[in-house]
Amino acid sequence: GYSVDPARTLPPVNFTPAEALAVAIALADDTGPFQAAGRAARNKVLAAMSADDLEATRDMAERVRRYARPNRANRPRIPMTVQRAITEQLVVAIDYLDRNSAATRREVEPVGVLSLDDDWYLVGWCRLRDDARTFRLDRIHGAELTGDVAPVRNPERFLEFMPWLVERPAPLG
């Protein structure tokens, strides 16, 4: 026989149309490192709704508009490889353009990600510079996994050089 571990299942989740739309908007971030996971989660929420609630959500969505300023409208998509490097703690080789448009290839041991205003950054140990660095995700133009597992590093070490940041924790409740 088979059994399902109750700790690994969810009870039925019923979202109102407004809640479902709020979740869909929150998960629509196409600039962050979890964009693919967000799209999958959004699709699961919408798939679990009744036909009437889904229609009401779509009607409400017709009255919501999201815009991007021209300088933000054509931002490059984050390579899925970078998301895998972050979530699986793997070393990633990136093709990176710095703020002066100088191109470099770097091997980075990901420690985490941070969001600053509208920009997302990969925080990690740069093997080229042998130091902690941040890499703006929209400046990564190519990436491939090296096959190396990144060593565990203390994330607090990476924030020491940015004491002016004000932390907003991940919105989990």
PDB file of C-alpha atoms in Angstrom:
ATOM      1  CA  GLY A   1       0.000   0.000   0.000  1.00  0.00           C
ATOM      2  CA  TYR A   2       0.880   3.661  -0.296  1.00  0.00           C
ATOM      3  CA  SER A   3       0.607   6.459   2.203  1.00  0.00           C
ATOM      4  CA  VAL A   4       0.995  10.203   1.938  1.00  0.00           C
ATOM      5  CA  ASP A   5       3.023  12.023   4.573  1.00  0.00           C
ATOM      6  CA  PRO A   6       0.630  14.655   5.997  1.00  0.00           C
ATOM      7  CA  ALA A   7       3.613  16.935   6.701  1.00  0.00           C
ATOM      8  CA  ARG A   8       4.253  17.093   2.936  1.00  0.00           C
ATOM      9  CA  THR A   9       0.727  17.951   1.831  1.00  0.00           C
ATOM     10  CA  LEU A  10      -1.363  21.092   1.956  1.00  0.00           C
ATOM     11  CA  PRO A  11      -5.011  21.360   2.828  1.00  0.00           C
ATOM     12  CA  PRO A  12      -7.163  22.901   0.110  1.00  0.00           C
ATOM     13  CA  VAL A  13      -6.187  26.538  -0.309  1.00  0.00           C
ATOM     14  CA  ASN A  14      -8.957  28.838  -1.389  1.00  0.00           C
ATOM     15  CA  PHE A  15      -7.974  32.289  -2.571  1.00  0.00           C
ATOM     16  CA  THR A  16     -10.449  35.059  -3.191  1.00  0.00           C
ATOM     17  CA  PRO A  17     -10.080  36.634  -6.632  1.00  0.00           C
ATOM     18  CA  ALA A  18      -8.345  39.654  -5.059  1.00  0.00           C
ATOM     19  CA  GLU A  19      -5.920  37.410  -3.134  1.00  0.00           C
ATOM     20  CA  ALA A  20      -5.169  35.355  -6.240  1.00  0.00           C
ATOM     21  CA  LEU A  21      -4.518  38.507  -8.252  1.00  0.00           C
ATOM     22  CA  ALA A  22      -2.231  39.856  -5.499  1.00  0.00           C
ATOM     23  CA  VAL A  23      -0.268  36.597  -5.504  1.00  0.00           C
ATOM     24  CA  ALA A  24      -0.072  36.586  -9.317  1.00  0.00           C
ATOM     25  CA  ILE A  25       1.211  40.179  -9.369  1.00  0.00           C
ATOM     26  CA  ALA A  26       3.756  39.470  -6.643  1.00  0.00           C
ATOM     27  CA  LEU A  27       4.983  36.404  -8.517  1.00  0.00           C
ATOM     28  CA  ALA A  28       5.179  38.202 -11.865  1.00  0.00           C
ATOM     29  CA  ASP A  29       8.685  39.554 -11.141  1.00  0.00           C
ATOM     30  CA  ASP A  30      10.619  38.932 -14.337  1.00  0.00           C
ATOM     31  CA  THR A  31      13.844  40.556 -13.142  1.00  0.00           C
ATOM     32  CA  GLY A  32      14.644  38.501 -10.046  1.00  0.00           C
ATOM     33  CA  PRO A  33      16.455  35.239  -9.518  1.00  0.00           C
ATOM     34  CA  PHE A  34      13.293  33.258  -8.806  1.00  0.00           C
ATOM     35  CA  GLN A  35      11.262  34.254 -11.846  1.00  0.00           C
ATOM     36  CA  ALA A  36      10.798  30.695 -13.128  1.00  0.00           C
ATOM     37  CA  ALA A  37       9.783  29.407  -9.698  1.00  0.00           C
ATOM     38  CA  GLY A  38       7.404  32.360  -9.324  1.00  0.00           C
ATOM     39  CA  ARG A  39       5.718  31.611 -12.648  1.00  0.00           C
ATOM     40  CA  ALA A  40       5.275  27.958 -11.664  1.00  0.00           C
ATOM     41  CA  ALA A  41       3.789  28.931  -8.281  1.00  0.00           C
ATOM     42  CA  ARG A  42       1.448  31.464  -9.925  1.00  0.00           C
ATOM     43  CA  ASN A  43       0.222  28.784 -12.346  1.00  0.00           C
ATOM     44  CA  LYS A  44      -0.448  26.383  -9.451  1.00  0.00           C
ATOM     45  CA  VAL A  45      -2.494  29.015  -7.605  1.00  0.00           C
ATOM     46  CA  LEU A  46      -4.583  29.770 -10.692  1.00  0.00           C
ATOM     47  CA  ALA A  47      -5.028  26.079 -11.544  1.00  0.00           C
ATOM     48  CA  ALA A  48      -6.425  25.370  -8.077  1.00  0.00           C
ATOM     49  CA  MET A  49      -9.178  27.999  -8.365  1.00  0.00           C
ATOM     50  CA  SER A  50     -12.784  27.309  -9.281  1.00  0.00           C
ATOM     51  CA  ALA A  51     -13.831  28.375 -12.776  1.00  0.00           C
ATOM     52  CA  ASP A  52     -15.976  31.222 -11.381  1.00  0.00           C
ATOM     53  CA  ASP A  53     -13.201  32.573  -9.149  1.00  0.00           C
ATOM     54  CA  LEU A  54     -10.676  32.272 -11.965  1.00  0.00           C
ATOM     55  CA  GLU A  55     -12.956  34.251 -14.270  1.00  0.00           C
ATOM     56  CA  ALA A  56     -13.461  36.911 -11.569  1.00  0.00           C
ATOM     57  CA  THR A  57      -9.684  37.099 -11.088  1.00  0.00           C
ATOM     58  CA  ARG A  58      -9.121  37.527 -14.828  1.00  0.00           C
ATOM     59  CA  ASP A  59     -11.816  40.238 -14.964  1.00  0.00           C
ATOM     60  CA  MET A  60     -10.100  42.088 -12.113  1.00  0.00           C
ATOM     61  CA  ALA A  61      -6.713  41.663 -13.791  1.00  0.00           C
ATOM     62  CA  GLU A  62      -8.058  43.521 -16.841  1.00  0.00           C
ATOM     63  CA  ARG A  63      -8.250  46.621 -14.632  1.00  0.00           C
ATOM     64  CA  VAL A  64      -4.647  46.354 -13.402  1.00  0.00           C
ATOM     65  CA  ARG A  65      -1.784  47.731 -15.474  1.00  0.00           C
ATOM     66  CA  ARG A  66       1.935  47.359 -14.898  1.00  0.00           C
ATOM     67  CA  TYR A  67       4.386  49.581 -16.737  1.00  0.00           C
ATOM     68  CA  ALA A  68       8.136  49.862 -16.976  1.00  0.00           C
ATOM     69  CA  ARG A  69      10.130  53.000 -17.580  1.00  0.00           C
ATOM     70  CA  PRO A  70      11.923  52.937 -20.945  1.00  0.00           C
ATOM     71  CA  ASN A  71      15.301  52.316 -19.278  1.00  0.00           C
ATOM     72  CA  ARG A  72      13.846  49.255 -17.492  1.00  0.00           C
ATOM     73  CA  ALA A  73      11.602  47.854 -20.230  1.00  0.00           C
ATOM     74  CA  ASN A  74      14.190  45.787 -22.101  1.00  0.00           C
ATOM     75  CA  ARG A  75      16.250  44.356 -19.259  1.00  0.00           C
ATOM     76  CA  PRO A  76      17.903  41.050 -20.054  1.00  0.00           C
ATOM     77  CA  ARG A  77      16.327  37.965 -18.528  1.00  0.00           C
ATOM     78  CA  ILE A  78      18.299  36.211 -15.814  1.00  0.00           C
ATOM     79  CA  PRO A  79      19.768  32.981 -17.136  1.00  0.00           C
ATOM     80  CA  MET A  80      18.127  29.927 -15.554  1.00  0.00           C
ATOM     81  CA  THR A  81      21.661  28.754 -14.865  1.00  0.00           C
ATOM     82  CA  VAL A  82      22.107  31.569 -12.339  1.00  0.00           C
ATOM     83  CA  GLN A  83      18.914  30.530 -10.551  1.00  0.00           C
ATOM     84  CA  ARG A  84      20.175  26.941 -10.388  1.00  0.00           C
ATOM     85  CA  ALA A  85      23.552  28.109  -9.061  1.00  0.00           C
ATOM     86  CA  ILE A  86      21.837  30.034  -6.281  1.00  0.00           C
ATOM     87  CA  THR A  87      19.300  27.398  -5.292  1.00  0.00           C
ATOM     88  CA  GLU A  88      21.653  24.407  -5.609  1.00  0.00           C
ATOM     89  CA  GLN A  89      24.751  26.204  -4.220  1.00  0.00           C
ATOM     90  CA  LEU A  90      26.856  25.534  -7.330  1.00  0.00           C
ATOM     91  CA  VAL A  91      29.750  27.570  -8.683  1.00  0.00           C
ATOM     92  CA  VAL A  92      28.729  29.490 -11.798  1.00  0.00           C
ATOM     93  CA  ALA A  93      30.899  31.041 -14.508  1.00  0.00           C
ATOM     94  CA  ILE A  94      29.316  34.310 -15.626  1.00  0.00           C
ATOM     95  CA  ASP A  95      29.887  36.718 -18.479  1.00  0.00           C
ATOM     96  CA  TYR A  96      29.510  40.051 -16.719  1.00  0.00           C
ATOM     97  CA  LEU A  97      29.394  43.696 -17.776  1.00  0.00           C
ATOM     98  CA  ASP A  98      30.364  46.022 -14.950  1.00  0.00           C
ATOM     99  CA  ARG A  99      28.989  49.552 -14.494  1.00  0.00           C
ATOM    100  CA  ASN A 100      31.618  50.850 -16.943  1.00  0.00           C
ATOM    101  CA  SER A 101      30.596  48.236 -19.554  1.00  0.00           C
ATOM    102  CA  ALA A 102      33.857  46.325 -19.120  1.00  0.00           C
ATOM    103  CA  ALA A 103      33.267  42.651 -19.889  1.00  0.00           C
ATOM    104  CA  THR A 104      34.776  39.916 -17.717  1.00  0.00           C
ATOM    105  CA  ARG A 105      34.283  36.205 -17.198  1.00  0.00           C
ATOM    106  CA  ARG A 106      34.077  35.292 -13.527  1.00  0.00           C
ATOM    107  CA  GLU A 107      33.631  32.148 -11.505  1.00  0.00           C
ATOM    108  CA  VAL A 108      31.343  32.940  -8.590  1.00  0.00           C
ATOM    109  CA  GLU A 109      30.524  30.903  -5.502  1.00  0.00           C
ATOM    110  CA  PRO A 110      26.959  32.054  -4.769  1.00  0.00           C
ATOM    111  CA  VAL A 111      26.130  32.977  -1.190  1.00  0.00           C
ATOM    112  CA  GLY A 112      22.709  34.483  -1.804  1.00  0.00           C
ATOM    113  CA  VAL A 113      20.798  37.232  -3.507  1.00  0.00           C
ATOM    114  CA  LEU A 114      19.694  40.666  -2.449  1.00  0.00           C
ATOM    115  CA  SER A 115      17.234  43.121  -3.831  1.00  0.00           C
ATOM    116  CA  LEU A 116      18.026  46.830  -3.769  1.00  0.00           C
ATOM    117  CA  ASP A 117      15.209  49.031  -5.003  1.00  0.00           C
ATOM    118  CA  ASP A 118      14.331  47.531  -8.419  1.00  0.00           C
ATOM    119  CA  ASP A 119      17.601  45.659  -8.948  1.00  0.00           C
ATOM    120  CA  TRP A 120      18.598  42.137  -7.931  1.00  0.00           C
ATOM    121  CA  TYR A 121      22.174  41.162  -7.110  1.00  0.00           C
ATOM    122  CA  LEU A 122      23.984  37.856  -6.923  1.00  0.00           C
ATOM    123  CA  VAL A 123      26.107  37.950  -3.770  1.00  0.00           C
ATOM    124  CA  GLY A 124      29.080  35.646  -3.779  1.00  0.00           C
ATOM    125  CA  TRP A 125      32.749  34.941  -3.653  1.00  0.00           C
ATOM    126  CA  CYS A 126      34.461  35.987  -6.872  1.00  0.00           C
ATOM    127  CA  ARG A 127      37.291  33.603  -7.654  1.00  0.00           C
ATOM    128  CA  LEU A 128      38.822  36.110 -10.097  1.00  0.00           C
ATOM    129  CA  ARG A 129      39.108  38.852  -7.439  1.00  0.00           C
ATOM    130  CA  ASP A 130      39.445  36.415  -4.511  1.00  0.00           C
ATOM    131  CA  ASP A 131      36.984  38.515  -2.553  1.00  0.00           C
ATOM    132  CA  ALA A 132      33.302  39.042  -1.787  1.00  0.00           C
ATOM    133  CA  ARG A 133      31.418  40.737  -4.632  1.00  0.00           C
ATOM    134  CA  THR A 134      27.916  41.584  -5.787  1.00  0.00           C
ATOM    135  CA  PHE A 135      26.835  41.182  -9.411  1.00  0.00           C
ATOM    136  CA  ARG A 136      23.745  42.928 -10.709  1.00  0.00           C
ATOM    137  CA  LEU A 137      21.668  40.200 -12.327  1.00  0.00           C
ATOM    138  CA  ASP A 138      20.655  42.232 -15.372  1.00  0.00           C
ATOM    139  CA  ARG A 139      24.364  42.668 -16.210  1.00  0.00           C
ATOM    140  CA  ILE A 140      24.944  38.912 -16.447  1.00  0.00           C
ATOM    141  CA  HIS A 141      24.821  38.096 -20.150  1.00  0.00           C
ATOM    142  CA  GLY A 142      25.767  34.448 -20.036  1.00  0.00           C
ATOM    143  CA  ALA A 143      26.266  31.755 -17.438  1.00  0.00           C
ATOM    144  CA  GLU A 144      27.236  28.124 -17.112  1.00  0.00           C
ATOM    145  CA  LEU A 145      27.649  25.825 -14.152  1.00  0.00           C
ATOM    146  CA  THR A 146      31.218  24.679 -13.513  1.00  0.00           C
ATOM    147  CA  GLY A 147      30.273  21.423 -11.795  1.00  0.00           C
ATOM    148  CA  ASP A 148      31.854  22.557  -8.500  1.00  0.00           C
ATOM    149  CA  VAL A 149      29.829  22.742  -5.302  1.00  0.00           C
ATOM    150  CA  ALA A 150      30.336  26.132  -3.659  1.00  0.00           C
ATOM    151  CA  PRO A 151      31.755  26.056  -0.140  1.00  0.00           C
ATOM    152  CA  VAL A 152      29.562  27.377   2.656  1.00  0.00           C
ATOM    153  CA  ARG A 153      30.423  30.975   3.502  1.00  0.00           C
ATOM    154  CA  ASN A 154      29.021  33.337   6.116  1.00  0.00           C
ATOM    155  CA  PRO A 155      26.541  35.656   4.362  1.00  0.00           C
ATOM    156  CA  GLU A 156      27.046  38.413   6.961  1.00  0.00           C
ATOM    157  CA  ARG A 157      30.634  38.844   5.700  1.00  0.00           C
ATOM    158  CA  PHE A 158      29.251  39.910   2.346  1.00  0.00           C
ATOM    159  CA  LEU A 159      27.080  42.683   3.725  1.00  0.00           C
ATOM    160  CA  GLU A 160      29.806  44.381   5.787  1.00  0.00           C
ATOM    161  CA  PHE A 161      30.754  46.630   2.878  1.00  0.00           C
ATOM    162  CA  MET A 162      27.164  47.915   2.537  1.00  0.00           C
ATOM    163  CA  PRO A 163      26.324  49.253   6.050  1.00  0.00           C
ATOM    164  CA  TRP A 164      23.849  51.770   4.599  1.00  0.00           C
ATOM    165  CA  LEU A 165      21.395  49.063   3.512  1.00  0.00           C
ATOM    166  CA  VAL A 166      18.108  48.760   5.364  1.00  0.00           C
ATOM    167  CA  GLU A 167      16.988  45.134   5.422  1.00  0.00           C
ATOM    168  CA  ARG A 168      13.446  44.125   4.542  1.00  0.00           C
ATOM    169  CA  PRO A 169      13.034  40.421   5.309  1.00  0.00           C
ATOM    170  CA  ALA A 170      11.521  38.049   2.785  1.00  0.00           C
ATOM    171  CA  PRO A 171       7.724  38.357   3.021  1.00  0.00           C
ATOM    172  CA  LEU A 172       6.887  34.988   4.525  1.00  0.00           C
ATOM    173  CA  GLY A 173       4.563  36.063   7.300  1.00  0.00           C
TER     174      GLY A 173
END
